[in-house]
Amino acid sequence: MSDQITIGVLALQGDYDAHRQTLSLLGVRSVLVRKPEELDDIDGLVIPGGESSTFLKFLDREGFLAKLRDFVSQKPAFGTCAGAILLAKEVRNPTQESLGILDIAIQRNAYGRQIDSSIMTGPTKLDGPPLEMVFIRAPRIERTGAGVEVLAEREQHPVLVRQGKILAATFHPELSSDTRVHELFVNMVREQEKPRVQVTR
Ligand code: GLN
């Protein structure tokens, strides 16, 4: 079916399997991405939570980071937690390399040791009731550029943001049964795929 999209889940480390399960619940085909060339066969990419510095170590081979940068400049990407850190333009605590596609400044491990992991339910701009949000050693978004839409906040800091075809959450929607954030991303990928412009390389 031409309308069938394939979403890749970066599976170098972290909780990629939970994302796959949510996508499968939504009836979306997904594949695990472990090698740079696997980015060629997908319409959108989920970058899961984990440890962003460890991701960077794994990406530092076979031109993976450069290829990923190229991918996110052209196709939809959705980063959760460490994934959001990787997408950000500016990473603090400490400064670290990133894909630099999402115009935010983000501080790693920003909530301190005691409250570093928590679950809260709050309003969002998504249709429907307040959303459960699971935070695990979460980063905090400290600046958003003009093109960034804030879809949810925690204590006046954005926790779910969108800039065009890039979506990022500082929490873990894949760990809640509510699938609305993934549905939003799936719709973003479908939107992008609609005209089916074939890119020849
Ligand atoms: N603390 C992690 C980091 O800085 C992110 C935590 C997570 O993804 N749950 O990369």
mmCIF file of C-alpha atoms and ligand atoms in Angstrom:
data_model
loop_
_atom_site.group_PDB
_atom_site.id
_atom_site.type_symbol
_atom_site.label_atom_id
_atom_site.label_comp_id
_atom_site.label_asym_id
_atom_site.label_seq_id
_atom_site.Cartn_x
_atom_site.Cartn_y
_atom_site.Cartn_z
ATOM 1 C CA MET A 1 0.000 0.000 0.000
ATOM 2 C CA SER A 2 1.444 3.360 -0.984
ATOM 3 C CA ASP A 3 0.132 4.905 2.217
ATOM 4 C CA GLN A 4 2.160 2.472 4.325
ATOM 5 C CA ILE A 5 4.982 4.278 6.079
ATOM 6 C CA THR A 6 7.996 2.798 7.830
ATOM 7 C CA ILE A 7 9.354 4.412 10.948
ATOM 8 C CA GLY A 8 12.837 3.589 12.159
ATOM 9 C CA VAL A 9 13.731 3.429 15.829
ATOM 10 C CA LEU A 10 17.383 4.127 16.583
ATOM 11 C CA ALA A 11 18.437 1.018 18.488
ATOM 12 C CA LEU A 12 21.991 1.669 19.598
ATOM 13 C CA GLN A 13 20.997 1.690 23.270
ATOM 14 C CA GLY A 14 18.166 2.905 25.496
ATOM 15 C CA ASP A 15 14.469 2.026 25.513
ATOM 16 C CA TYR A 16 13.880 1.573 21.792
ATOM 17 C CA ASP A 17 11.687 -1.490 22.237
ATOM 18 C CA ALA A 18 8.913 0.414 24.045
ATOM 19 C CA HIS A 19 8.708 2.805 21.077
ATOM 20 C CA ARG A 20 8.343 -0.117 18.699
ATOM 21 C CA GLN A 21 5.530 -1.523 20.789
ATOM 22 C CA THR A 22 3.640 1.782 20.749
ATOM 23 C CA LEU A 23 4.095 2.090 16.981
ATOM 24 C CA SER A 24 2.887 -1.459 16.507
ATOM 25 C CA LEU A 25 -0.170 -0.663 18.652
ATOM 26 C CA LEU A 26 -0.887 2.148 16.194
ATOM 27 C CA GLY A 27 -0.558 -0.280 13.282
ATOM 28 C CA VAL A 28 2.596 1.391 11.971
ATOM 29 C CA ARG A 29 5.434 -0.634 10.519
ATOM 30 C CA SER A 30 8.694 0.004 12.333
ATOM 31 C CA VAL A 31 12.266 -1.210 11.977
ATOM 32 C CA LEU A 32 15.254 -1.008 14.267
ATOM 33 C CA VAL A 33 18.090 1.162 12.988
ATOM 34 C CA ARG A 34 21.564 0.048 14.011
ATOM 35 C CA LYS A 35 23.614 0.928 10.948
ATOM 36 C CA PRO A 36 23.860 4.212 9.040
ATOM 37 C CA GLU A 37 22.687 2.673 5.754
ATOM 38 C CA GLU A 38 19.440 1.572 7.427
ATOM 39 C CA LEU A 39 18.410 5.240 7.473
ATOM 40 C CA ASP A 40 17.934 5.001 3.691
ATOM 41 C CA ASP A 41 14.841 2.809 3.982
ATOM 42 C CA ILE A 42 12.718 4.744 6.488
ATOM 43 C CA ASP A 43 10.291 7.663 6.327
ATOM 44 C CA GLY A 44 10.832 8.962 9.863
ATOM 45 C CA LEU A 45 13.033 8.204 12.855
ATOM 46 C CA VAL A 46 12.464 7.893 16.592
ATOM 47 C CA ILE A 47 15.502 8.614 18.757
ATOM 48 C CA PRO A 48 14.732 7.040 22.127
ATOM 49 C CA GLY A 49 15.796 7.886 25.650
ATOM 50 C CA GLY A 50 18.945 6.466 27.140
ATOM 51 C CA GLU A 51 22.196 8.281 27.704
ATOM 52 C CA SER A 52 22.966 10.920 25.109
ATOM 53 C CA SER A 53 26.725 10.774 25.678
ATOM 54 C CA THR A 54 26.652 7.004 25.081
ATOM 55 C CA PHE A 55 24.629 7.521 21.901
ATOM 56 C CA LEU A 56 27.313 9.892 20.687
ATOM 57 C CA LYS A 57 29.982 7.254 21.292
ATOM 58 C CA PHE A 58 28.048 4.703 19.223
ATOM 59 C CA LEU A 59 27.416 7.268 16.489
ATOM 60 C CA ASP A 60 31.084 8.070 16.215
ATOM 61 C CA ARG A 61 31.756 5.397 13.590
ATOM 62 C CA GLU A 62 31.198 4.747 9.917
ATOM 63 C CA GLY A 63 30.018 8.330 9.439
ATOM 64 C CA PHE A 64 26.824 7.536 11.376
ATOM 65 C CA LEU A 65 26.550 10.993 12.987
ATOM 66 C CA ALA A 66 26.966 12.811 9.661
ATOM 67 C CA LYS A 67 24.422 10.528 8.003
ATOM 68 C CA LEU A 68 21.978 11.081 10.856
ATOM 69 C CA ARG A 69 22.449 14.855 10.570
ATOM 70 C CA ASP A 70 21.632 14.582 6.906
ATOM 71 C CA PHE A 71 18.544 12.441 7.657
ATOM 72 C CA VAL A 72 17.035 14.818 10.238
ATOM 73 C CA SER A 73 17.567 17.778 7.905
ATOM 74 C CA GLN A 74 15.266 16.087 5.383
ATOM 75 C CA LYS A 75 12.875 13.739 7.174
ATOM 76 C CA PRO A 76 10.773 13.759 10.349
ATOM 77 C CA ALA A 77 12.410 12.825 13.622
ATOM 78 C CA PHE A 78 11.048 12.389 17.128
ATOM 79 C CA GLY A 79 13.428 12.464 20.081
ATOM 80 C CA THR A 80 12.497 11.521 23.632
ATOM 81 C CA CYS A 81 14.684 12.550 26.557
ATOM 82 C CA ALA A 82 18.239 11.669 25.435
ATOM 83 C CA GLY A 83 16.813 11.786 21.888
ATOM 84 C CA ALA A 84 15.657 15.371 22.499
ATOM 85 C CA ILE A 85 19.173 16.204 23.723
ATOM 86 C CA LEU A 86 20.638 14.792 20.507
ATOM 87 C CA LEU A 87 18.303 16.883 18.338
ATOM 88 C CA ALA A 88 18.950 20.161 20.196
ATOM 89 C CA LYS A 89 20.985 23.017 18.828
ATOM 90 C CA GLU A 90 22.574 23.751 22.201
ATOM 91 C CA VAL A 91 23.328 21.204 24.937
ATOM 92 C CA ARG A 92 24.380 22.279 28.434
ATOM 93 C CA ASN A 93 25.681 20.446 31.524
ATOM 94 C CA PRO A 94 28.024 19.666 29.949
ATOM 95 C CA THR A 95 28.228 21.143 26.474
ATOM 96 C CA GLN A 96 28.153 18.278 24.029
ATOM 97 C CA GLU A 97 27.923 17.564 20.354
ATOM 98 C CA SER A 98 24.472 17.150 18.823
ATOM 99 C CA LEU A 99 22.531 17.039 15.578
ATOM 100 C CA GLY A 100 21.686 20.728 16.005
ATOM 101 C CA ILE A 101 18.393 20.604 14.093
ATOM 102 C CA LEU A 102 15.967 21.711 16.824
ATOM 103 C CA ASP A 103 16.287 25.344 17.905
ATOM 104 C CA ILE A 104 16.345 24.829 21.664
ATOM 105 C CA ALA A 105 18.895 24.999 24.474
ATOM 106 C CA ILE A 106 18.571 21.984 26.735
ATOM 107 C CA GLN A 107 20.179 21.189 30.057
ATOM 108 C CA ARG A 108 20.941 17.575 30.834
ATOM 109 C CA ASN A 109 19.948 16.016 34.162
ATOM 110 C CA ALA A 110 18.343 19.275 35.193
ATOM 111 C CA TYR A 111 16.003 18.142 37.949
ATOM 112 C CA GLY A 112 18.551 17.101 40.583
ATOM 113 C CA ARG A 113 18.979 13.716 42.213
ATOM 114 C CA GLN A 114 15.897 13.531 44.438
ATOM 115 C CA ILE A 115 13.256 14.409 41.870
ATOM 116 C CA ASP A 116 15.145 13.211 38.824
ATOM 117 C CA SER A 117 12.453 10.660 38.030
ATOM 118 C CA SER A 118 8.759 11.419 38.412
ATOM 119 C CA ILE A 119 5.363 10.961 36.817
ATOM 120 C CA MET A 120 3.000 13.884 36.378
ATOM 121 C CA THR A 121 -0.221 14.487 34.506
ATOM 122 C CA GLY A 122 -0.664 17.834 32.850
ATOM 123 C CA PRO A 123 -2.421 19.765 30.106
ATOM 124 C CA THR A 124 -1.100 19.781 26.564
ATOM 125 C CA LYS A 125 -2.108 21.275 23.242
ATOM 126 C CA LEU A 126 -2.998 17.789 21.991
ATOM 127 C CA ASP A 127 -6.673 16.962 21.669
ATOM 128 C CA GLY A 128 -8.084 15.094 24.633
ATOM 129 C CA PRO A 129 -7.546 14.905 28.390
ATOM 130 C CA PRO A 130 -4.380 15.836 30.333
ATOM 131 C CA LEU A 131 -1.406 13.659 29.480
ATOM 132 C CA GLU A 132 0.605 11.375 31.743
ATOM 133 C CA MET A 133 4.300 12.232 31.471
ATOM 134 C CA VAL A 134 7.072 9.990 32.781
ATOM 135 C CA PHE A 135 10.325 11.832 33.517
ATOM 136 C CA ILE A 136 13.554 9.839 33.988
ATOM 137 C CA ARG A 137 16.736 11.810 34.673
ATOM 138 C CA ALA A 138 15.114 14.347 32.435
ATOM 139 C CA PRO A 139 16.721 17.288 30.706
ATOM 140 C CA ARG A 140 15.112 20.737 30.821
ATOM 141 C CA ILE A 141 14.482 22.945 27.829
ATOM 142 C CA GLU A 142 15.776 26.396 28.744
ATOM 143 C CA ARG A 143 15.349 28.297 25.505
ATOM 144 C CA THR A 144 13.172 27.824 22.450
ATOM 145 C CA GLY A 145 13.693 29.608 19.136
ATOM 146 C CA ALA A 146 10.948 31.520 17.322
ATOM 147 C CA GLY A 147 10.002 28.575 15.100
ATOM 148 C CA VAL A 148 9.463 26.177 17.990
ATOM 149 C CA GLU A 149 5.916 25.433 19.105
ATOM 150 C CA VAL A 150 5.494 24.469 22.760
ATOM 151 C CA LEU A 151 2.885 21.711 23.135
ATOM 152 C CA ALA A 152 3.263 21.085 26.883
ATOM 153 C CA GLU A 153 5.123 22.547 29.850
ATOM 154 C CA ARG A 154 6.251 21.561 33.310
ATOM 155 C CA GLU A 155 6.949 24.369 35.795
ATOM 156 C CA GLN A 156 7.037 26.905 32.954
ATOM 157 C CA HIS A 157 9.612 24.902 30.987
ATOM 158 C CA PRO A 158 8.617 23.265 27.689
ATOM 159 C CA VAL A 159 8.494 19.452 27.823
ATOM 160 C CA LEU A 160 6.957 18.725 24.412
ATOM 161 C CA VAL A 161 7.980 20.844 21.433
ATOM 162 C CA ARG A 162 7.658 20.800 17.689
ATOM 163 C CA GLN A 163 9.582 22.626 15.012
ATOM 164 C CA GLY A 164 8.261 21.673 11.597
ATOM 165 C CA LYS A 165 8.987 17.988 11.087
ATOM 166 C CA ILE A 166 10.963 17.654 14.325
ATOM 167 C CA LEU A 167 9.215 16.605 17.540
ATOM 168 C CA ALA A 168 10.854 16.298 20.958
ATOM 169 C CA ALA A 169 9.735 15.350 24.455
ATOM 170 C CA THR A 170 11.822 15.558 27.614
ATOM 171 C CA PHE A 171 9.615 12.797 29.047
ATOM 172 C CA HIS A 172 8.919 9.233 27.868
ATOM 173 C CA PRO A 173 5.546 8.906 26.076
ATOM 174 C CA GLU A 174 6.483 5.326 25.124
ATOM 175 C CA LEU A 175 6.182 4.337 28.800
ATOM 176 C CA SER A 176 2.556 5.484 29.143
ATOM 177 C CA SER A 177 -0.466 3.792 27.641
ATOM 178 C CA ASP A 178 -1.614 7.079 26.091
ATOM 179 C CA THR A 179 -0.488 6.992 22.458
ATOM 180 C CA ARG A 180 -1.312 10.573 21.437
ATOM 181 C CA VAL A 181 2.277 11.832 21.157
ATOM 182 C CA HIS A 182 3.250 8.937 18.888
ATOM 183 C CA GLU A 183 0.060 9.489 16.880
ATOM 184 C CA LEU A 184 1.148 13.083 16.333
ATOM 185 C CA PHE A 185 4.538 11.932 15.064
ATOM 186 C CA VAL A 186 2.998 9.293 12.804
ATOM 187 C CA ASN A 187 0.774 12.005 11.318
ATOM 188 C CA MET A 188 3.815 14.234 10.787
ATOM 189 C CA VAL A 189 5.515 11.415 8.874
ATOM 190 C CA ARG A 190 2.357 10.768 6.809
ATOM 191 C CA GLU A 191 2.073 14.494 5.996
ATOM 192 C CA GLN A 192 5.666 14.571 4.816
ATOM 193 C CA GLU A 193 5.201 11.464 2.699
ATOM 194 C CA LYS A 194 1.981 12.608 1.015
ATOM 195 C CA PRO A 195 3.410 14.119 -2.173
ATOM 196 C CA ARG A 196 5.812 11.139 -2.368
ATOM 197 C CA VAL A 197 8.668 13.128 -3.793
ATOM 198 C CA GLN A 198 11.254 10.574 -4.767
ATOM 199 C CA VAL A 199 14.720 11.686 -3.737
ATOM 200 C CA THR A 200 17.371 10.230 -5.970
ATOM 201 C CA ARG A 201 20.903 10.124 -4.694
HETATM 202 N N1 GLN B 1 20.128 11.829 31.458
HETATM 203 C C1 GLN B 1 20.132 11.352 30.110
HETATM 204 C C2 GLN B 1 21.081 12.160 29.243
HETATM 205 O O1 GLN B 1 21.582 13.145 29.663
HETATM 206 C C3 GLN B 1 18.747 11.336 29.529
HETATM 207 C C4 GLN B 1 17.862 10.436 30.329
HETATM 208 C C5 GLN B 1 16.849 9.676 29.547
HETATM 209 O O2 GLN B 1 16.894 9.592 28.327
HETATM 210 N N2 GLN B 1 15.937 9.059 30.243
HETATM 211 O O3 GLN B 1 21.344 11.817 28.140
#
